[in-house]
Amino acid sequence: MIAELGHYALVLALALVLIQSSSPVIGARKRDVALMKLADSTALAQFAFVALAFGALTICYVTSDFSVANVYENSHSQMPLVYKFTSVWGNHEGSMLLWVLILAIFGALVALFGANLPATLKANVLAVQSWIASAFYLFILFTSNPFRRLAEVPVEGRDLNPILQDFGLAVHPPMLLERADYFGRSGACGRDPAVCRPGG
């Protein structure tokens, strides 16, 4: 049930991102304040649903729910708790989910604290971030679903890659993503498309 909740939360986040990618842009062109303000609420709701999905995957790992293929392939019931947490992003599917979570955090921060930005600029920034996010949501849901269930539930998992069972390697993906210039650049692309050009 937790895995399905996470999957549906991702589907709802995709639906919100599709609204966020178009309505604010239309509002900015037509100077429609209501459509531009829709970017704020959809960015915050998108963050809430992605956080819910990430939390659901984390619960699946911590409780060793081996009916979820991702948990089976990257965890083990005897694994220390810290590595059960880091196993969430210690694989392709989970790291993609972490990536969109961090992107959604940046979008939510713009929505919450971007009151000093002109309304059209803020709407365009959030729309550009949603264009990027929508591509990743589609990729996750159609090719890298972290919540895929196994037909037969195994008794034990395969274990996390031993290389990733080191504290330094366990914490580096969130630290790299948190510091990535890409998230700042995605917001900058909404302000000035020239920033997105190679060498910009």
PDB file of C-alpha atoms in Angstrom:
ATOM      1  CA  MET A   1       0.000   0.000   0.000  1.00  0.00           C
ATOM      2  CA  ILE A   2       2.856   2.429   0.801  1.00  0.00           C
ATOM      3  CA  ALA A   3       4.478   1.796  -2.599  1.00  0.00           C
ATOM      4  CA  GLU A   4       1.205   2.476  -4.402  1.00  0.00           C
ATOM      5  CA  LEU A   5       0.778   5.687  -2.421  1.00  0.00           C
ATOM      6  CA  GLY A   6       4.244   6.797  -3.533  1.00  0.00           C
ATOM      7  CA  HIS A   7       3.501   5.887  -7.140  1.00  0.00           C
ATOM      8  CA  TYR A   8       0.219   7.825  -7.171  1.00  0.00           C
ATOM      9  CA  ALA A   9       1.938  10.792  -5.526  1.00  0.00           C
ATOM     10  CA  LEU A  10       4.421  10.830  -8.430  1.00  0.00           C
ATOM     11  CA  VAL A  11       1.574  10.686 -10.956  1.00  0.00           C
ATOM     12  CA  LEU A  12      -0.122  13.637  -9.228  1.00  0.00           C
ATOM     13  CA  ALA A  13       3.189  15.536  -9.162  1.00  0.00           C
ATOM     14  CA  LEU A  14       3.458  14.986 -12.927  1.00  0.00           C
ATOM     15  CA  ALA A  15      -0.094  16.312 -13.437  1.00  0.00           C
ATOM     16  CA  LEU A  16       0.744  19.397 -11.370  1.00  0.00           C
ATOM     17  CA  VAL A  17       3.993  19.980 -13.238  1.00  0.00           C
ATOM     18  CA  LEU A  18       2.139  19.892 -16.562  1.00  0.00           C
ATOM     19  CA  ILE A  19      -0.225  22.600 -15.283  1.00  0.00           C
ATOM     20  CA  GLN A  20       2.740  24.570 -13.912  1.00  0.00           C
ATOM     21  CA  SER A  21       4.561  24.348 -17.235  1.00  0.00           C
ATOM     22  CA  SER A  22       1.813  26.027 -19.236  1.00  0.00           C
ATOM     23  CA  SER A  23      -0.602  28.155 -17.193  1.00  0.00           C
ATOM     24  CA  PRO A  24       1.959  30.621 -15.750  1.00  0.00           C
ATOM     25  CA  VAL A  25       3.491  31.205 -19.199  1.00  0.00           C
ATOM     26  CA  ILE A  26       0.064  31.944 -20.663  1.00  0.00           C
ATOM     27  CA  GLY A  27      -0.628  34.200 -17.681  1.00  0.00           C
ATOM     28  CA  ALA A  28       2.665  36.050 -18.175  1.00  0.00           C
ATOM     29  CA  ARG A  29       1.888  36.665 -21.846  1.00  0.00           C
ATOM     30  CA  LYS A  30      -1.667  37.843 -21.142  1.00  0.00           C
ATOM     31  CA  ARG A  31      -0.734  39.649 -17.889  1.00  0.00           C
ATOM     32  CA  ASP A  32      -3.278  37.459 -16.101  1.00  0.00           C
ATOM     33  CA  VAL A  33      -2.333  37.579 -12.405  1.00  0.00           C
ATOM     34  CA  ALA A  34      -4.488  34.554 -11.483  1.00  0.00           C
ATOM     35  CA  LEU A  35      -2.748  32.302 -14.017  1.00  0.00           C
ATOM     36  CA  MET A  36       0.679  33.560 -12.959  1.00  0.00           C
ATOM     37  CA  LYS A  37      -0.106  32.933  -9.272  1.00  0.00           C
ATOM     38  CA  LEU A  38      -1.060  29.372 -10.182  1.00  0.00           C
ATOM     39  CA  ALA A  39       2.698  28.727 -10.501  1.00  0.00           C
ATOM     40  CA  ASP A  40       3.146  29.260  -6.745  1.00  0.00           C
ATOM     41  CA  SER A  41       0.452  26.838  -5.627  1.00  0.00           C
ATOM     42  CA  THR A  42       1.394  24.150  -8.158  1.00  0.00           C
ATOM     43  CA  ALA A  43       5.100  24.415  -7.219  1.00  0.00           C
ATOM     44  CA  LEU A  44       4.260  23.961  -3.533  1.00  0.00           C
ATOM     45  CA  ALA A  45       1.827  21.104  -4.199  1.00  0.00           C
ATOM     46  CA  GLN A  46       4.326  19.432  -6.521  1.00  0.00           C
ATOM     47  CA  PHE A  47       6.941  19.573  -3.759  1.00  0.00           C
ATOM     48  CA  ALA A  48       4.468  18.048  -1.275  1.00  0.00           C
ATOM     49  CA  PHE A  49       3.665  15.129  -3.591  1.00  0.00           C
ATOM     50  CA  VAL A  50       7.308  14.437  -4.483  1.00  0.00           C
ATOM     51  CA  ALA A  51       8.237  14.564  -0.790  1.00  0.00           C
ATOM     52  CA  LEU A  52       5.404  12.101  -0.129  1.00  0.00           C
ATOM     53  CA  ALA A  53       6.734   9.786  -2.867  1.00  0.00           C
ATOM     54  CA  PHE A  54      10.292  10.001  -1.527  1.00  0.00           C
ATOM     55  CA  GLY A  55       9.007   9.357   1.995  1.00  0.00           C
ATOM     56  CA  ALA A  56       7.060   6.322   0.779  1.00  0.00           C
ATOM     57  CA  LEU A  57      10.163   4.861  -0.865  1.00  0.00           C
ATOM     58  CA  THR A  58      12.146   5.516   2.315  1.00  0.00           C
ATOM     59  CA  ILE A  59       9.509   3.662   4.377  1.00  0.00           C
ATOM     60  CA  CYS A  60       9.697   0.724   1.943  1.00  0.00           C
ATOM     61  CA  TYR A  61      13.471   0.563   2.491  1.00  0.00           C
ATOM     62  CA  VAL A  62      13.399   0.989   6.268  1.00  0.00           C
ATOM     63  CA  THR A  63      10.716  -1.701   6.667  1.00  0.00           C
ATOM     64  CA  SER A  64      12.492  -4.016   4.170  1.00  0.00           C
ATOM     65  CA  ASP A  65       9.467  -4.321   1.867  1.00  0.00           C
ATOM     66  CA  PHE A  66      11.023  -6.769  -0.609  1.00  0.00           C
ATOM     67  CA  SER A  67       7.832  -6.874  -2.677  1.00  0.00           C
ATOM     68  CA  VAL A  68       9.137  -3.608  -4.195  1.00  0.00           C
ATOM     69  CA  ALA A  69      11.712  -4.558  -6.844  1.00  0.00           C
ATOM     70  CA  ASN A  70      13.904  -1.550  -6.061  1.00  0.00           C
ATOM     71  CA  VAL A  71      14.116  -2.475  -2.365  1.00  0.00           C
ATOM     72  CA  TYR A  72      14.786  -6.135  -3.169  1.00  0.00           C
ATOM     73  CA  GLU A  73      17.629  -5.249  -5.547  1.00  0.00           C
ATOM     74  CA  ASN A  74      19.333  -2.714  -3.263  1.00  0.00           C
ATOM     75  CA  SER A  75      18.693  -3.652   0.359  1.00  0.00           C
ATOM     76  CA  HIS A  76      18.925  -6.445   2.917  1.00  0.00           C
ATOM     77  CA  SER A  77      17.061  -6.987   6.201  1.00  0.00           C
ATOM     78  CA  GLN A  78      20.304  -7.108   8.231  1.00  0.00           C
ATOM     79  CA  MET A  79      21.675  -3.870   6.790  1.00  0.00           C
ATOM     80  CA  PRO A  80      22.364  -1.087   9.344  1.00  0.00           C
ATOM     81  CA  LEU A  81      19.614   1.539   9.426  1.00  0.00           C
ATOM     82  CA  VAL A  82      21.852   4.313   8.065  1.00  0.00           C
ATOM     83  CA  TYR A  83      22.494   2.274   4.920  1.00  0.00           C
ATOM     84  CA  LYS A  84      18.810   1.477   4.543  1.00  0.00           C
ATOM     85  CA  PHE A  85      18.262   5.238   4.321  1.00  0.00           C
ATOM     86  CA  THR A  86      21.129   5.754   1.903  1.00  0.00           C
ATOM     87  CA  SER A  87      19.958   2.803  -0.193  1.00  0.00           C
ATOM     88  CA  VAL A  88      16.989   4.964  -1.169  1.00  0.00           C
ATOM     89  CA  TRP A  89      19.240   7.013  -3.475  1.00  0.00           C
ATOM     90  CA  GLY A  90      22.008   4.414  -3.898  1.00  0.00           C
ATOM     91  CA  ASN A  91      20.457   3.191  -7.143  1.00  0.00           C
ATOM     92  CA  HIS A  92      19.292   4.647 -10.440  1.00  0.00           C
ATOM     93  CA  GLU A  93      15.576   4.886  -9.656  1.00  0.00           C
ATOM     94  CA  GLY A  94      16.031   6.329  -6.187  1.00  0.00           C
ATOM     95  CA  SER A  95      18.653   8.842  -7.288  1.00  0.00           C
ATOM     96  CA  MET A  96      16.291  10.086 -10.010  1.00  0.00           C
ATOM     97  CA  LEU A  97      13.597  10.526  -7.376  1.00  0.00           C
ATOM     98  CA  LEU A  98      16.068  12.408  -5.151  1.00  0.00           C
ATOM     99  CA  TRP A  99      16.949  14.600  -8.126  1.00  0.00           C
ATOM    100  CA  VAL A 100      13.329  15.680  -8.745  1.00  0.00           C
ATOM    101  CA  LEU A 101      12.796  16.143  -5.004  1.00  0.00           C
ATOM    102  CA  ILE A 102      15.691  18.608  -4.833  1.00  0.00           C
ATOM    103  CA  LEU A 103      14.451  20.373  -7.976  1.00  0.00           C
ATOM    104  CA  ALA A 104      10.983  20.610  -6.381  1.00  0.00           C
ATOM    105  CA  ILE A 105      12.548  22.045  -3.201  1.00  0.00           C
ATOM    106  CA  PHE A 106      14.174  24.799  -5.247  1.00  0.00           C
ATOM    107  CA  GLY A 107      10.865  25.490  -7.015  1.00  0.00           C
ATOM    108  CA  ALA A 108       9.019  25.635  -3.696  1.00  0.00           C
ATOM    109  CA  LEU A 109      11.636  28.058  -2.338  1.00  0.00           C
ATOM    110  CA  VAL A 110      11.088  30.355  -5.329  1.00  0.00           C
ATOM    111  CA  ALA A 111       7.320  30.126  -4.778  1.00  0.00           C
ATOM    112  CA  LEU A 112       7.622  30.890  -1.059  1.00  0.00           C
ATOM    113  CA  PHE A 113      10.382  33.488  -1.016  1.00  0.00           C
ATOM    114  CA  GLY A 114      10.264  35.008  -4.502  1.00  0.00           C
ATOM    115  CA  ALA A 115       7.865  37.806  -3.599  1.00  0.00           C
ATOM    116  CA  ASN A 116      10.541  40.361  -4.518  1.00  0.00           C
ATOM    117  CA  LEU A 117      10.595  39.085  -8.124  1.00  0.00           C
ATOM    118  CA  PRO A 118       8.329  40.658 -10.766  1.00  0.00           C
ATOM    119  CA  ALA A 119       5.242  38.455 -11.243  1.00  0.00           C
ATOM    120  CA  THR A 120       5.998  37.640 -14.890  1.00  0.00           C
ATOM    121  CA  LEU A 121       9.602  36.719 -14.071  1.00  0.00           C
ATOM    122  CA  LYS A 122       8.574  34.475 -11.187  1.00  0.00           C
ATOM    123  CA  ALA A 123       5.946  32.749 -13.357  1.00  0.00           C
ATOM    124  CA  ASN A 124       8.500  32.137 -16.118  1.00  0.00           C
ATOM    125  CA  VAL A 125      11.150  30.835 -13.695  1.00  0.00           C
ATOM    126  CA  LEU A 126       8.725  28.310 -12.187  1.00  0.00           C
ATOM    127  CA  ALA A 127       7.480  27.305 -15.640  1.00  0.00           C
ATOM    128  CA  VAL A 128      11.023  26.612 -16.896  1.00  0.00           C
ATOM    129  CA  GLN A 129      11.766  24.521 -13.804  1.00  0.00           C
ATOM    130  CA  SER A 130       8.562  22.566 -14.422  1.00  0.00           C
ATOM    131  CA  TRP A 131       9.566  21.863 -18.036  1.00  0.00           C
ATOM    132  CA  ILE A 132      12.744  20.252 -16.759  1.00  0.00           C
ATOM    133  CA  ALA A 133      10.896  18.392 -14.002  1.00  0.00           C
ATOM    134  CA  SER A 134       8.204  17.087 -16.373  1.00  0.00           C
ATOM    135  CA  ALA A 135      10.824  15.343 -18.510  1.00  0.00           C
ATOM    136  CA  PHE A 136      12.230  13.635 -15.438  1.00  0.00           C
ATOM    137  CA  TYR A 137       8.801  12.647 -14.067  1.00  0.00           C
ATOM    138  CA  LEU A 138       7.925  11.048 -17.401  1.00  0.00           C
ATOM    139  CA  PHE A 139      11.276   9.251 -17.462  1.00  0.00           C
ATOM    140  CA  ILE A 140      10.831   7.978 -13.891  1.00  0.00           C
ATOM    141  CA  LEU A 141       7.234   6.837 -14.327  1.00  0.00           C
ATOM    142  CA  PHE A 142       7.678   5.156 -17.696  1.00  0.00           C
ATOM    143  CA  THR A 143      11.202   3.734 -17.593  1.00  0.00           C
ATOM    144  CA  SER A 144      12.554   3.825 -14.004  1.00  0.00           C
ATOM    145  CA  ASN A 145       9.626   3.335 -11.639  1.00  0.00           C
ATOM    146  CA  PRO A 146      11.046   2.961  -8.103  1.00  0.00           C
ATOM    147  CA  PHE A 147       7.729   1.510  -6.866  1.00  0.00           C
ATOM    148  CA  ARG A 148       7.453  -1.458  -9.241  1.00  0.00           C
ATOM    149  CA  ARG A 149       6.156  -4.550  -7.429  1.00  0.00           C
ATOM    150  CA  LEU A 150       7.470  -8.096  -7.836  1.00  0.00           C
ATOM    151  CA  ALA A 151       5.003 -10.863  -8.664  1.00  0.00           C
ATOM    152  CA  GLU A 152       6.588 -13.174  -6.096  1.00  0.00           C
ATOM    153  CA  VAL A 153       7.818 -11.639  -2.857  1.00  0.00           C
ATOM    154  CA  PRO A 154      11.361 -12.795  -2.000  1.00  0.00           C
ATOM    155  CA  VAL A 155      12.296 -13.590   1.596  1.00  0.00           C
ATOM    156  CA  GLU A 156      15.503 -11.533   1.518  1.00  0.00           C
ATOM    157  CA  GLY A 157      16.990  -8.708  -0.524  1.00  0.00           C
ATOM    158  CA  ARG A 158      20.167  -8.700  -2.604  1.00  0.00           C
ATOM    159  CA  ASP A 159      21.987  -5.978  -0.621  1.00  0.00           C
ATOM    160  CA  LEU A 160      23.342  -2.549  -1.498  1.00  0.00           C
ATOM    161  CA  ASN A 161      26.466  -2.316  -3.618  1.00  0.00           C
ATOM    162  CA  PRO A 162      29.336  -2.784  -1.098  1.00  0.00           C
ATOM    163  CA  ILE A 163      31.116   0.281  -2.489  1.00  0.00           C
ATOM    164  CA  LEU A 164      28.165   2.427  -1.359  1.00  0.00           C
ATOM    165  CA  GLN A 165      28.285   1.002   2.173  1.00  0.00           C
ATOM    166  CA  ASP A 166      30.715   3.695   3.198  1.00  0.00           C
ATOM    167  CA  PHE A 167      29.559   6.851   4.949  1.00  0.00           C
ATOM    168  CA  GLY A 168      31.354   9.206   2.555  1.00  0.00           C
ATOM    169  CA  LEU A 169      29.938   7.518  -0.521  1.00  0.00           C
ATOM    170  CA  ALA A 170      26.519   7.274   1.110  1.00  0.00           C
ATOM    171  CA  VAL A 171      26.162  11.027   1.656  1.00  0.00           C
ATOM    172  CA  HIS A 172      27.816  12.304  -1.491  1.00  0.00           C
ATOM    173  CA  PRO A 173      24.802  12.142  -3.889  1.00  0.00           C
ATOM    174  CA  PRO A 174      22.588  14.481  -1.828  1.00  0.00           C
ATOM    175  CA  MET A 175      25.541  16.794  -1.190  1.00  0.00           C
ATOM    176  CA  LEU A 176      26.431  16.917  -4.884  1.00  0.00           C
ATOM    177  CA  LEU A 177      22.840  17.522  -5.945  1.00  0.00           C
ATOM    178  CA  GLU A 178      22.309  20.136  -3.264  1.00  0.00           C
ATOM    179  CA  ARG A 179      25.374  22.012  -4.510  1.00  0.00           C
ATOM    180  CA  ALA A 180      24.743  21.415  -8.204  1.00  0.00           C
ATOM    181  CA  ASP A 181      24.878  24.511 -10.341  1.00  0.00           C
ATOM    182  CA  TYR A 182      22.158  22.936 -12.455  1.00  0.00           C
ATOM    183  CA  PHE A 183      19.329  23.770 -10.048  1.00  0.00           C
ATOM    184  CA  GLY A 184      20.371  27.399  -9.810  1.00  0.00           C
ATOM    185  CA  ARG A 185      20.838  27.484 -13.545  1.00  0.00           C
ATOM    186  CA  SER A 186      17.344  26.086 -14.156  1.00  0.00           C
ATOM    187  CA  GLY A 187      15.915  29.114 -12.356  1.00  0.00           C
ATOM    188  CA  ALA A 188      18.306  31.429 -14.189  1.00  0.00           C
ATOM    189  CA  CYS A 189      17.086  30.056 -17.526  1.00  0.00           C
ATOM    190  CA  GLY A 190      13.629  31.332 -16.663  1.00  0.00           C
ATOM    191  CA  ARG A 191      15.065  34.809 -16.035  1.00  0.00           C
ATOM    192  CA  ASP A 192      17.452  34.952 -18.997  1.00  0.00           C
ATOM    193  CA  PRO A 193      17.533  32.221 -21.668  1.00  0.00           C
ATOM    194  CA  ALA A 194      21.049  33.352 -22.679  1.00  0.00           C
ATOM    195  CA  VAL A 195      22.305  31.789 -19.433  1.00  0.00           C
ATOM    196  CA  CYS A 196      21.304  28.371 -20.788  1.00  0.00           C
ATOM    197  CA  ARG A 197      23.463  28.632 -23.896  1.00  0.00           C
ATOM    198  CA  PRO A 198      26.752  26.747 -23.869  1.00  0.00           C
ATOM    199  CA  GLY A 199      29.374  28.974 -22.311  1.00  0.00           C
ATOM    200  CA  GLY A 200      26.610  31.247 -20.926  1.00  0.00           C
TER     201      GLY A 200
END
